[in-house]
mmCIF file of C-alpha atoms in Angstrom:
data_model
loop_
_atom_site.group_PDB
_atom_site.id
_atom_site.type_symbol
_atom_site.label_atom_id
_atom_site.label_comp_id
_atom_site.label_asym_id
_atom_site.label_seq_id
_atom_site.Cartn_x
_atom_site.Cartn_y
_atom_site.Cartn_z
ATOM 1 C CA MET A 1 70.821 -28.968 29.090
ATOM 2 C CA LYS A 2 67.764 -27.234 28.458
ATOM 3 C CA ILE A 3 66.260 -27.228 25.202
ATOM 4 C CA ARG A 4 65.300 -23.433 23.732
ATOM 5 C CA ALA A 5 62.175 -22.148 22.993
ATOM 6 C CA LEU A 6 60.690 -22.874 19.582
ATOM 7 C CA ASP A 7 58.855 -19.967 17.902
ATOM 8 C CA VAL A 8 55.139 -21.084 16.972
ATOM 9 C CA SER A 9 56.120 -21.916 13.183
ATOM 10 C CA GLU A 10 59.006 -23.538 14.135
ATOM 11 C CA ALA A 11 56.626 -25.742 16.438
ATOM 12 C CA ASN A 12 53.954 -26.445 13.567
ATOM 13 C CA SER A 13 56.974 -26.991 11.163
ATOM 14 C CA TYR A 14 58.267 -29.654 13.708
ATOM 15 C CA ILE A 15 55.021 -31.169 14.111
ATOM 16 C CA LYS A 16 54.582 -31.553 10.244
ATOM 17 C CA ARG A 17 57.749 -33.259 9.730
ATOM 18 C CA ILE A 18 56.458 -35.448 12.142
ATOM 19 C CA LEU A 19 53.057 -36.052 10.710
ATOM 20 C CA ILE A 20 54.840 -36.378 7.188
ATOM 21 C CA ASN A 21 57.545 -39.055 8.230
ATOM 22 C CA ASP A 22 54.933 -41.351 9.913
ATOM 23 C CA PRO A 23 54.221 -44.259 7.792
ATOM 24 C CA ILE A 24 50.461 -44.672 8.514
ATOM 25 C CA LEU A 25 49.588 -41.007 8.501
ATOM 26 C CA TYR A 26 51.342 -40.280 5.238
ATOM 27 C CA ASN A 27 49.579 -42.939 2.916
ATOM 28 C CA LEU A 28 46.134 -43.167 5.127
ATOM 29 C CA ARG A 29 42.589 -44.000 4.010
ATOM 30 C CA ILE A 30 39.831 -42.771 5.673
ATOM 31 C CA LYS A 31 35.626 -43.635 5.258
ATOM 32 C CA GLY A 32 32.996 -41.255 6.032
ATOM 33 C CA GLU A 33 30.562 -39.073 5.412
ATOM 34 C CA ILE A 34 30.910 -35.512 3.756
ATOM 35 C CA SER A 35 29.639 -32.209 5.160
ATOM 36 C CA ASN A 36 30.557 -28.731 5.251
ATOM 37 C CA PHE A 37 31.248 -29.375 1.567
ATOM 38 C CA LYS A 38 32.771 -26.251 -0.648
ATOM 39 C CA LEU A 39 34.193 -25.513 -3.635
ATOM 40 C CA HIS A 40 36.260 -22.919 -3.897
ATOM 41 C CA SER A 41 36.635 -20.499 -6.704
ATOM 42 C CA SER A 42 40.318 -21.351 -6.501
ATOM 43 C CA GLY A 43 38.914 -24.657 -7.526
ATOM 44 C CA ASN A 44 39.933 -26.405 -4.306
ATOM 45 C CA VAL A 45 37.646 -28.184 -2.562
ATOM 46 C CA TYR A 46 36.994 -28.001 1.344
ATOM 47 C CA LEU A 47 35.287 -30.519 3.451
ATOM 48 C CA SER A 48 34.721 -32.545 6.524
ATOM 49 C CA LEU A 49 34.572 -36.625 6.721
ATOM 50 C CA LYS A 50 32.537 -37.530 9.763
ATOM 51 C CA ASP A 51 30.737 -40.621 11.425
ATOM 52 C CA GLN A 52 28.481 -40.573 14.490
ATOM 53 C CA ASN A 53 31.562 -39.662 16.869
ATOM 54 C CA SER A 54 33.664 -37.184 15.076
ATOM 55 C CA LYS A 55 34.706 -35.348 11.764
ATOM 56 C CA ILE A 56 38.007 -34.188 10.626
ATOM 57 C CA ASN A 57 38.921 -31.266 8.188
ATOM 58 C CA CYS A 58 40.031 -32.466 4.627
ATOM 59 C CA VAL A 59 41.084 -30.514 1.221
ATOM 60 C CA VAL A 60 41.445 -31.519 -1.981
ATOM 61 C CA PHE A 61 43.855 -29.622 -4.135
ATOM 62 C CA LYS A 62 42.434 -28.870 -7.788
ATOM 63 C CA SER A 63 44.660 -31.029 -9.437
ATOM 64 C CA ASP A 64 43.240 -34.289 -7.567
ATOM 65 C CA TYR A 65 39.328 -33.015 -7.381
ATOM 66 C CA ASN A 66 37.399 -35.214 -10.119
ATOM 67 C CA ARG A 67 34.139 -33.310 -10.686
ATOM 68 C CA SER A 68 32.355 -36.310 -12.475
ATOM 69 C CA LEU A 69 31.856 -38.028 -9.013
ATOM 70 C CA ASN A 70 29.255 -34.929 -8.023
ATOM 71 C CA LEU A 71 30.766 -34.796 -4.611
ATOM 72 C CA GLU A 72 27.996 -33.589 -2.141
ATOM 73 C CA ASN A 73 26.954 -33.263 1.549
ATOM 74 C CA GLY A 74 25.950 -36.636 2.948
ATOM 75 C CA THR A 75 27.713 -38.132 0.238
ATOM 76 C CA LYS A 76 29.539 -41.572 2.052
ATOM 77 C CA VAL A 77 33.304 -41.969 0.441
ATOM 78 C CA ILE A 78 36.563 -43.642 1.163
ATOM 79 C CA ALA A 79 39.654 -41.056 0.862
ATOM 80 C CA SER A 80 42.911 -41.668 0.377
ATOM 81 C CA GLY A 81 45.698 -39.183 0.991
ATOM 82 C CA TYR A 82 47.765 -38.014 4.291
ATOM 83 C CA ILE A 83 47.849 -35.897 7.511
ATOM 84 C CA SER A 84 49.768 -32.972 7.466
ATOM 85 C CA VAL A 85 49.590 -29.553 9.301
ATOM 86 C CA TYR A 86 48.267 -26.372 8.010
ATOM 87 C CA GLU A 87 51.223 -23.979 9.222
ATOM 88 C CA ARG A 88 49.584 -20.717 9.784
ATOM 89 C CA ASP A 89 46.830 -21.648 11.837
ATOM 90 C CA GLY A 90 48.458 -25.064 13.236
ATOM 91 C CA SER A 91 45.302 -27.250 12.533
ATOM 92 C CA TYR A 92 46.043 -30.427 11.077
ATOM 93 C CA GLN A 93 44.171 -31.793 7.638
ATOM 94 C CA PHE A 94 43.592 -34.662 5.791
ATOM 95 C CA TYR A 95 44.584 -33.625 2.302
ATOM 96 C CA ILE A 96 42.397 -36.226 -0.044
ATOM 97 C CA LYS A 97 44.448 -37.507 -3.157
ATOM 98 C CA ASN A 98 41.989 -39.607 -4.158
ATOM 99 C CA ILE A 99 38.370 -40.331 -3.171
ATOM 100 C CA GLU A 100 35.485 -43.255 -3.784
ATOM 101 C CA VAL A 101 32.190 -42.630 -3.515
ATOM 102 C CA SER A 102 30.765 -46.002 -0.845
ATOM 103 C CA GLY A 103 27.200 -44.343 -0.616
ATOM 104 C CA ILE A 104 24.931 -41.926 0.824
ATOM 105 C CA GLY A 105 25.092 -40.623 4.807
ATOM 106 C CA ASN A 106 21.944 -41.442 6.748
ATOM 107 C CA LEU A 107 20.704 -37.979 7.291
ATOM 108 C CA TYR A 108 21.072 -36.956 3.824
ATOM 109 C CA ILE A 109 18.555 -40.249 2.907
ATOM 110 C CA GLU A 110 16.076 -38.833 5.461
ATOM 111 C CA PHE A 111 16.736 -35.367 4.024
ATOM 112 C CA ASN A 112 15.310 -36.642 0.860
ATOM 113 C CA LYS A 113 12.792 -38.714 1.895
ATOM 114 C CA LEU A 114 10.991 -35.926 3.922
ATOM 115 C CA LYS A 115 11.571 -33.589 1.150
ATOM 116 C CA GLU A 116 9.828 -35.665 -1.300
ATOM 117 C CA LYS A 117 7.043 -36.441 0.766
ATOM 118 C CA LEU A 118 6.420 -32.965 1.881
ATOM 119 C CA GLN A 119 6.925 -31.953 -2.037
ATOM 120 C CA LYS A 120 4.088 -34.358 -3.027
ATOM 121 C CA GLU A 121 1.528 -32.741 -0.106
ATOM 122 C CA GLY A 122 2.332 -29.794 -1.949
ATOM 123 C CA LEU A 123 4.015 -27.797 0.913
ATOM 124 C CA PHE A 124 6.630 -26.234 -1.632
ATOM 125 C CA ASP A 125 4.062 -25.257 -3.675
ATOM 126 C CA TYR A 126 4.466 -21.132 -5.073
ATOM 127 C CA LYS A 127 0.549 -21.014 -4.850
ATOM 128 C CA TYR A 128 0.903 -20.926 -0.948
ATOM 129 C CA LYS A 129 3.782 -18.482 -0.937
ATOM 130 C CA LYS A 130 2.435 -15.441 1.034
ATOM 131 C CA PRO A 131 3.965 -12.086 -0.115
ATOM 132 C CA ILE A 132 6.774 -10.314 1.887
ATOM 133 C CA PRO A 133 5.400 -7.198 3.144
ATOM 134 C CA LYS A 134 6.998 -4.252 1.511
ATOM 135 C CA ILE A 135 6.719 -1.898 4.015
ATOM 136 C CA PRO A 136 6.952 -3.646 7.723
ATOM 137 C CA THR A 137 6.112 -2.221 11.092
ATOM 138 C CA SER A 138 7.626 -4.675 12.859
ATOM 139 C CA ILE A 139 9.919 -8.339 12.425
ATOM 140 C CA GLY A 140 9.953 -11.522 14.083
ATOM 141 C CA VAL A 141 13.375 -12.946 14.452
ATOM 142 C CA VAL A 142 13.286 -16.440 15.991
ATOM 143 C CA THR A 143 16.991 -17.321 16.440
ATOM 144 C CA SER A 144 20.007 -17.527 18.784
ATOM 145 C CA PRO A 145 20.255 -14.401 21.148
ATOM 146 C CA THR A 146 24.059 -14.754 20.954
ATOM 147 C CA GLY A 147 24.871 -15.616 17.722
ATOM 148 C CA ALA A 148 26.025 -13.430 14.825
ATOM 149 C CA VAL A 149 22.775 -13.901 12.966
ATOM 150 C CA ILE A 150 20.595 -11.107 15.461
ATOM 151 C CA ARG A 151 23.487 -8.827 15.214
ATOM 152 C CA ASP A 152 23.361 -9.250 11.256
ATOM 153 C CA ILE A 153 19.721 -8.526 10.959
ATOM 154 C CA ILE A 154 19.743 -5.432 13.429
ATOM 155 C CA ASN A 155 22.702 -4.002 11.909
ATOM 156 C CA VAL A 156 21.173 -4.335 8.313
ATOM 157 C CA THR A 157 17.790 -3.169 9.165
ATOM 158 C CA LYS A 158 19.249 -0.223 11.001
ATOM 159 C CA ARG A 159 20.961 0.745 8.221
ATOM 160 C CA ARG A 160 18.018 0.246 5.569
ATOM 161 C CA TYR A 161 14.890 0.892 7.633
ATOM 162 C CA PRO A 162 15.274 2.036 11.114
ATOM 163 C CA LYS A 163 11.847 2.752 11.826
ATOM 164 C CA VAL A 164 10.954 -1.278 11.936
ATOM 165 C CA HIS A 165 10.594 -2.658 15.406
ATOM 166 C CA ILE A 166 12.610 -5.877 15.885
ATOM 167 C CA LYS A 167 11.700 -8.624 18.065
ATOM 168 C CA LEU A 168 13.376 -11.440 19.154
ATOM 169 C CA TYR A 169 12.149 -15.047 20.245
ATOM 170 C CA PRO A 170 15.341 -16.453 21.403
ATOM 171 C CA VAL A 171 15.606 -20.233 20.864
ATOM 172 C CA LYS A 172 18.533 -23.258 20.484
ATOM 173 C CA VAL A 173 19.205 -23.620 16.851
ATOM 174 C CA GLN A 174 20.733 -26.791 17.223
ATOM 175 C CA GLY A 175 20.623 -29.902 19.369
ATOM 176 C CA GLN A 176 18.209 -30.959 21.844
ATOM 177 C CA ASP A 177 14.848 -29.416 22.238
ATOM 178 C CA SER A 178 15.644 -26.978 19.385
ATOM 179 C CA LYS A 179 12.943 -28.227 17.006
ATOM 180 C CA GLU A 180 10.342 -27.575 19.348
ATOM 181 C CA GLN A 181 11.695 -23.933 20.506
ATOM 182 C CA ILE A 182 11.612 -23.230 16.975
ATOM 183 C CA CYS A 183 8.055 -24.061 16.704
ATOM 184 C CA GLN A 184 7.186 -22.224 19.959
ATOM 185 C CA GLY A 185 9.063 -18.899 18.597
ATOM 186 C CA ILE A 186 6.847 -19.313 15.322
ATOM 187 C CA ASN A 187 3.197 -19.798 16.951
ATOM 188 C CA PHE A 188 4.166 -16.945 19.509
ATOM 189 C CA PHE A 189 4.359 -14.297 16.791
ATOM 190 C CA ASN A 190 1.152 -15.940 15.287
ATOM 191 C CA LYS A 191 -1.058 -15.944 18.598
ATOM 192 C CA LYS A 192 0.405 -13.483 20.762
ATOM 193 C CA HIS A 193 2.462 -10.707 19.537
ATOM 194 C CA PRO A 194 1.793 -10.523 15.534
ATOM 195 C CA VAL A 195 4.750 -9.201 13.537
ATOM 196 C CA ASP A 196 4.529 -8.107 9.689
ATOM 197 C CA THR A 197 7.421 -10.286 8.735
ATOM 198 C CA ILE A 198 9.204 -13.311 10.544
ATOM 199 C CA ILE A 199 12.943 -14.429 10.063
ATOM 200 C CA VAL A 200 14.102 -17.924 10.829
ATOM 201 C CA GLY A 201 17.525 -18.328 10.954
ATOM 202 C CA ARG A 202 21.010 -19.451 12.124
ATOM 203 C CA GLY A 203 24.679 -19.528 11.175
ATOM 204 C CA GLY A 204 26.053 -21.818 8.736
ATOM 205 C CA GLY A 205 27.506 -25.320 9.643
ATOM 206 C CA SER A 206 27.201 -29.193 8.959
ATOM 207 C CA ILE A 207 23.873 -31.298 8.211
ATOM 208 C CA GLU A 208 24.208 -32.060 11.406
ATOM 209 C CA ASP A 209 23.991 -28.658 12.874
ATOM 210 C CA LEU A 210 21.345 -27.596 10.451
ATOM 211 C CA TRP A 211 19.153 -30.634 11.240
ATOM 212 C CA SER A 212 16.941 -29.101 13.303
ATOM 213 C CA PHE A 213 15.687 -27.111 10.463
ATOM 214 C CA ASN A 214 15.231 -30.364 8.310
ATOM 215 C CA GLU A 215 12.221 -31.860 10.953
ATOM 216 C CA GLU A 216 9.066 -32.474 9.715
ATOM 217 C CA GLU A 217 7.568 -30.550 13.010
ATOM 218 C CA VAL A 218 9.244 -27.449 12.092
ATOM 219 C CA ALA A 219 8.482 -27.560 8.052
ATOM 220 C CA ARG A 220 4.890 -27.996 9.052
ATOM 221 C CA CYS A 221 4.883 -25.136 11.911
ATOM 222 C CA VAL A 222 6.500 -22.810 8.907
ATOM 223 C CA PHE A 223 3.811 -23.848 6.518
ATOM 224 C CA GLU A 224 0.933 -23.210 9.007
ATOM 225 C CA SER A 225 2.391 -19.736 9.929
ATOM 226 C CA LYS A 226 -0.351 -17.007 8.875
ATOM 227 C CA ILE A 227 2.727 -14.891 9.193
ATOM 228 C CA PRO A 228 4.992 -14.740 6.042
ATOM 229 C CA ILE A 229 8.440 -16.320 6.815
ATOM 230 C CA ILE A 230 11.555 -15.942 5.712
ATOM 231 C CA SER A 231 14.160 -18.558 5.931
ATOM 232 C CA ALA A 232 18.166 -17.548 6.582
ATOM 233 C CA VAL A 233 19.322 -21.184 7.514
ATOM 234 C CA GLY A 234 23.077 -21.821 7.016
ATOM 235 C CA HIS A 235 25.213 -19.924 4.214
ATOM 236 C CA GLU A 236 24.260 -19.814 0.503
ATOM 237 C CA THR A 237 25.282 -23.156 -0.651
ATOM 238 C CA ASP A 238 23.010 -24.710 2.407
ATOM 239 C CA PHE A 239 19.752 -25.977 1.815
ATOM 240 C CA THR A 240 17.085 -27.605 4.596
ATOM 241 C CA ILE A 241 13.626 -28.264 4.168
ATOM 242 C CA CYS A 242 12.564 -25.029 6.079
ATOM 243 C CA ASP A 243 14.214 -22.934 3.050
ATOM 244 C CA PHE A 244 11.547 -24.919 0.524
ATOM 245 C CA VAL A 245 8.359 -24.696 3.214
ATOM 246 C CA ALA A 246 9.108 -20.792 3.595
ATOM 247 C CA ASP A 247 7.985 -17.972 1.905
ATOM 248 C CA MET A 248 11.098 -17.132 0.619
ATOM 249 C CA ARG A 249 14.692 -18.141 0.998
ATOM 250 C CA ALA A 250 17.348 -15.783 2.156
ATOM 251 C CA PRO A 251 21.104 -16.999 1.357
ATOM 252 C CA THR A 252 22.132 -15.266 4.637
ATOM 253 C CA PRO A 253 20.575 -13.546 7.507
ATOM 254 C CA SER A 254 21.985 -10.337 6.008
ATOM 255 C CA ALA A 255 19.772 -11.033 2.922
ATOM 256 C CA ALA A 256 16.535 -12.025 4.824
ATOM 257 C CA ALA A 257 16.873 -8.354 6.749
ATOM 258 C CA GLU A 258 17.303 -6.794 2.942
ATOM 259 C CA ILE A 259 14.067 -9.120 1.845
ATOM 260 C CA ALA A 260 12.426 -7.941 5.036
ATOM 261 C CA THR A 261 12.570 -4.100 4.715
ATOM 262 C CA PRO A 262 12.713 -1.457 2.041
ATOM 263 C CA ASP A 263 15.763 0.983 1.577
ATOM 264 C CA ILE A 264 14.493 3.816 2.961
ATOM 265 C CA GLU A 265 17.306 6.149 0.822
ATOM 266 C CA GLU A 266 15.641 4.540 -1.973
ATOM 267 C CA LEU A 267 11.822 5.186 -0.363
ATOM 268 C CA TYR A 268 12.532 8.945 -0.408
ATOM 269 C CA PHE A 269 13.727 8.997 -3.588
ATOM 270 C CA LYS A 270 10.605 7.053 -5.049
ATOM 271 C CA LEU A 271 8.573 9.732 -3.277
ATOM 272 C CA ASP A 272 10.152 12.380 -4.721
ATOM 273 C CA ASN A 273 9.835 11.018 -8.107
ATOM 274 C CA ILE A 274 6.107 10.259 -7.298
ATOM 275 C CA ARG A 275 5.684 13.881 -5.903
ATOM 276 C CA GLY A 276 7.323 15.116 -8.850
ATOM 277 C CA ARG A 277 4.874 12.774 -11.177
ATOM 278 C CA MET A 278 1.792 14.072 -9.353
ATOM 279 C CA ASN A 279 2.965 17.681 -9.584
ATOM 280 C CA LYS A 280 3.405 17.681 -13.443
ATOM 281 C CA SER A 281 0.458 15.395 -13.543
ATOM 282 C CA LEU A 282 -1.988 18.268 -12.036
ATOM 283 C CA ASN A 283 -0.187 20.886 -14.202
ATOM 284 C CA ASN A 284 -1.126 18.936 -16.977
ATOM 285 C CA VAL A 285 -4.842 18.342 -16.106
ATOM 286 C CA VAL A 286 -5.200 21.977 -14.744
ATOM 287 C CA GLU A 287 -3.772 23.074 -18.129
ATOM 288 C CA TYR A 288 -5.886 20.452 -20.114
ATOM 289 C CA ASP A 289 -8.899 21.456 -17.953
ATOM 290 C CA GLU A 290 -8.271 25.273 -18.675
ATOM 291 C CA GLN A 291 -7.892 24.799 -22.419
ATOM 292 C CA LYS A 292 -11.423 22.687 -22.068
ATOM 293 C CA LEU A 293 -13.289 25.335 -20.248
ATOM 294 C CA LYS A 294 -11.712 27.763 -23.119
ATOM 295 C CA TYR A 295 -13.274 25.635 -25.771
ATOM 296 C CA THR A 296 -16.506 25.228 -23.625
ATOM 297 C CA PHE A 297 -17.027 29.104 -23.520
ATOM 298 C CA THR A 298 -16.208 29.651 -27.133
ATOM 299 C CA ARG A 299 -18.594 26.875 -28.272
ATOM 300 C CA ILE A 300 -21.133 28.113 -25.673
ATOM 301 C CA LYS A 301 -20.530 31.559 -27.165
ATOM 302 C CA THR A 302 -20.742 30.664 -30.961
ATOM 303 C CA ILE A 303 -23.847 28.661 -29.722
ATOM 304 C CA LEU A 304 -25.185 31.833 -28.815
ATOM 305 C CA ASN A 305 -24.283 33.605 -31.689
ATOM 306 C CA ASP A 306 -25.248 31.113 -34.277
ATOM 307 C CA TYR A 307 -28.046 30.005 -32.630
ATOM 308 C CA ILE A 308 -30.027 31.724 -29.741
ATOM 309 C CA ILE A 309 -28.899 35.494 -30.600
ATOM 310 C CA ASN A 310 -29.550 35.124 -34.323
ATOM 311 C CA ASN A 311 -32.964 33.311 -33.783
ATOM 312 C CA LYS A 312 -34.273 35.728 -31.610
ATOM 313 C CA ILE A 313 -32.637 38.551 -34.096
ATOM 314 C CA TYR A 314 -34.713 36.618 -36.806
ATOM 315 C CA GLU A 315 -37.685 36.513 -34.622
ATOM 316 C CA LEU A 316 -37.284 40.198 -33.623
ATOM 317 C CA ASP A 317 -37.149 40.917 -37.271
ATOM 318 C CA LYS A 318 -40.380 38.987 -38.011
ATOM 319 C CA ILE A 319 -42.174 40.917 -35.409
ATOM 320 C CA THR A 320 -40.728 44.009 -36.130
ATOM 321 C CA GLU A 321 -42.617 43.224 -40.029
ATOM 322 C CA ARG A 322 -45.738 42.439 -38.287
ATOM 323 C CA ILE A 323 -45.642 45.228 -36.380
ATOM 324 C CA ASN A 324 -45.146 47.421 -39.335
ATOM 325 C CA LEU A 325 -47.388 45.623 -41.556
ATOM 326 C CA ASN A 326 -50.343 46.001 -38.878
ATOM 327 C CA MET A 327 -49.160 49.274 -38.449
ATOM 328 C CA GLU A 328 -49.592 49.919 -42.056
ATOM 329 C CA ASN A 329 -52.921 48.088 -42.185
ATOM 330 C CA LYS A 330 -54.174 50.280 -39.308
ATOM 331 C CA ILE A 331 -53.031 53.770 -40.934
ATOM 332 C CA ASN A 332 -54.431 52.422 -44.405
ATOM 333 C CA LYS A 333 -57.772 51.703 -42.354
ATOM 334 C CA GLU A 334 -58.101 55.020 -40.400
ATOM 335 C CA GLU A 335 -57.032 56.992 -43.480
ATOM 336 C CA MET A 336 -59.721 55.350 -45.374
ATOM 337 C CA ASN A 337 -62.276 55.838 -42.176
ATOM 338 C CA LEU A 338 -60.688 59.542 -42.112
ATOM 339 C CA LYS A 339 -61.322 60.007 -45.843
ATOM 340 C CA ASN A 340 -64.719 58.665 -45.343
ATOM 341 C CA LEU A 341 -65.818 60.814 -42.432
ATOM 342 C CA GLY A 342 -64.190 63.754 -44.550
ATOM 343 C CA SER A 343 -66.408 63.229 -47.471
ATOM 344 C CA LEU A 344 -69.317 62.687 -44.574
ATOM 345 C CA LEU A 345 -68.100 66.363 -42.924
ATOM 346 C CA HIS A 346 -67.795 67.759 -46.092
ATOM 347 C CA ASN A 347 -71.253 66.836 -47.224
ATOM 348 C CA LEU A 348 -72.536 68.546 -43.767
ATOM 349 C CA SER A 349 -70.099 71.466 -44.393
ATOM 350 C CA PRO A 350 -71.397 75.036 -44.892
ATOM 351 C CA LEU A 351 -69.239 75.055 -48.169
ATOM 352 C CA LYS A 352 -70.995 72.117 -49.352
ATOM 353 C CA THR A 353 -74.012 74.386 -48.727
ATOM 354 C CA LEU A 354 -72.278 77.386 -50.648
ATOM 355 C CA ASP A 355 -71.571 75.264 -53.645
ATOM 356 C CA ARG A 356 -75.576 74.951 -53.772
ATOM 357 C CA GLY A 357 -76.182 78.799 -54.285
ATOM 358 C CA TYR A 358 -76.441 79.306 -50.846
ATOM 359 C CA SER A 359 -74.442 81.843 -48.643
ATOM 360 C CA ILE A 360 -73.331 82.684 -45.303
ATOM 361 C CA ILE A 361 -73.408 86.190 -43.333
ATOM 362 C CA ASN A 362 -70.739 87.088 -40.949
ATOM 363 C CA LYS A 363 -71.151 90.176 -38.627
ATOM 364 C CA GLU A 364 -67.722 91.311 -37.309
ATOM 365 C CA ASP A 365 -66.721 87.326 -37.616
ATOM 366 C CA ILE A 366 -69.667 86.087 -36.293
ATOM 367 C CA VAL A 367 -72.323 84.264 -38.522
ATOM 368 C CA VAL A 368 -75.813 85.917 -38.548
ATOM 369 C CA ASN A 369 -78.626 83.322 -38.298
ATOM 370 C CA SER A 370 -81.286 85.637 -37.240
ATOM 371 C CA ILE A 371 -82.249 89.369 -38.306
ATOM 372 C CA SER A 372 -81.994 90.215 -34.876
ATOM 373 C CA ASN A 373 -78.506 90.042 -34.835
ATOM 374 C CA VAL A 374 -78.316 92.975 -37.248
ATOM 375 C CA SER A 375 -79.304 96.844 -37.609
ATOM 376 C CA LYS A 376 -80.147 98.968 -40.494
ATOM 377 C CA GLY A 377 -76.407 100.237 -41.637
ATOM 378 C CA ASP A 378 -74.603 97.181 -40.324
ATOM 379 C CA GLN A 379 -71.384 96.386 -42.015
ATOM 380 C CA ILE A 380 -71.584 92.518 -43.126
ATOM 381 C CA GLU A 381 -69.711 89.893 -45.308
ATOM 382 C CA VAL A 382 -71.458 87.792 -47.711
ATOM 383 C CA ILE A 383 -69.778 84.287 -47.989
ATOM 384 C CA LEU A 384 -70.057 83.016 -51.555
ATOM 385 C CA SER A 385 -68.595 80.034 -52.907
ATOM 386 C CA ASP A 386 -66.257 81.925 -55.078
ATOM 387 C CA GLY A 387 -65.636 84.783 -53.116
ATOM 388 C CA SER A 388 -67.090 87.384 -50.245
ATOM 389 C CA LEU A 389 -69.227 90.542 -50.344
ATOM 390 C CA ASP A 390 -68.718 93.551 -48.254
ATOM 391 C CA CYS A 391 -72.619 95.038 -47.918
ATOM 392 C CA THR A 392 -74.429 97.274 -45.809
ATOM 393 C CA VAL A 393 -77.612 96.747 -44.798
ATOM 394 C CA ASP A 394 -79.967 99.411 -45.824
ATOM 395 C CA LYS A 395 -83.650 97.475 -45.082
ATOM 396 C CA ILE A 396 -84.467 94.447 -42.891
ATOM 397 C CA ASN A 397 -87.418 92.548 -43.885
ATOM 398 C CA LYS A 398 -89.000 90.433 -40.911
ATOM 399 C CA LYS A 399 -90.741 87.245 -42.108
ATOM 400 C CA GLU A 400 -94.248 86.942 -41.468
ATOM 401 C CA VAL A 401 -95.507 83.762 -38.895
#
């Protein structure tokens, strides 16, 4: 007789009943090291327990979680609980009811030792952190060519700042030779194909998966890089040595792309604001200079009026006064000379002679100075000092020599 085909949910439910009814699996104690530790917002805890060869996924419900234990990746514990199936996904999990801390895992001890060593050497010091360029022309990415990291970086970069060039150096991000390849990628961009910024990253994983980024060789390579490096390793809750040494740590690869690139729309907005402020500033400068120029011209005009022109007017008045004084003195002098000359001329004048009792004889308005100029019977005029006489020549007496 054939058994009917079961639905997937029926099969998962049947497996769950078998696991729950198993006396060992329903009352199980497992020892191991915690990795992939995550405290969900609901209060439930999700983690993995692992040893050197294997791991098992675990769940601790909120009501069973003891926060005072301060559990974290690398903590060695002994967990008590039961195995069951999460029917929706068909995956079995260890549901932990109680946890006892037994120690810290070897990898976690190595992590802390290297962290303390490099911190003492100053590799984490802020003074060595190089600034991330604001507007890069090229970004180098050291990561797996097939993972989601490079796709996320490309997508975010195209959206935010499509002008930048993305250069991928493909590497293994875990396993054998991965640390050497990561260092080769960093050196490649530093020595052969320079870029503005380097992003070193990979997706999330356990402490073993991320261990290549906890290697001392990688840490020193990141520190010695002349190009700023953004570390984007794992999820937001994951921390590696690479994160501490890098110039900037990003919680995710997408966040690294956002840190490395500006938002082009925001740049355009800022440029418009700057352009507006520059225009306003230039207008203010022009208006200020115009007012200053007007004030200068007014001052020049005032100075010309108050000092130069007024001084010249004053000087002109002084010159005019001197000219008038000189002319007046000249006139007075000439007037005095003229009077003296007049007196002299008057003394020599015939009129002066007339005053002394002499007379002047005119014949037809011609002065007679000789008897030869008149004849008997001529009409003559005798001019005296107080008048004249009209006479007729009756006789001419010639002077004996």
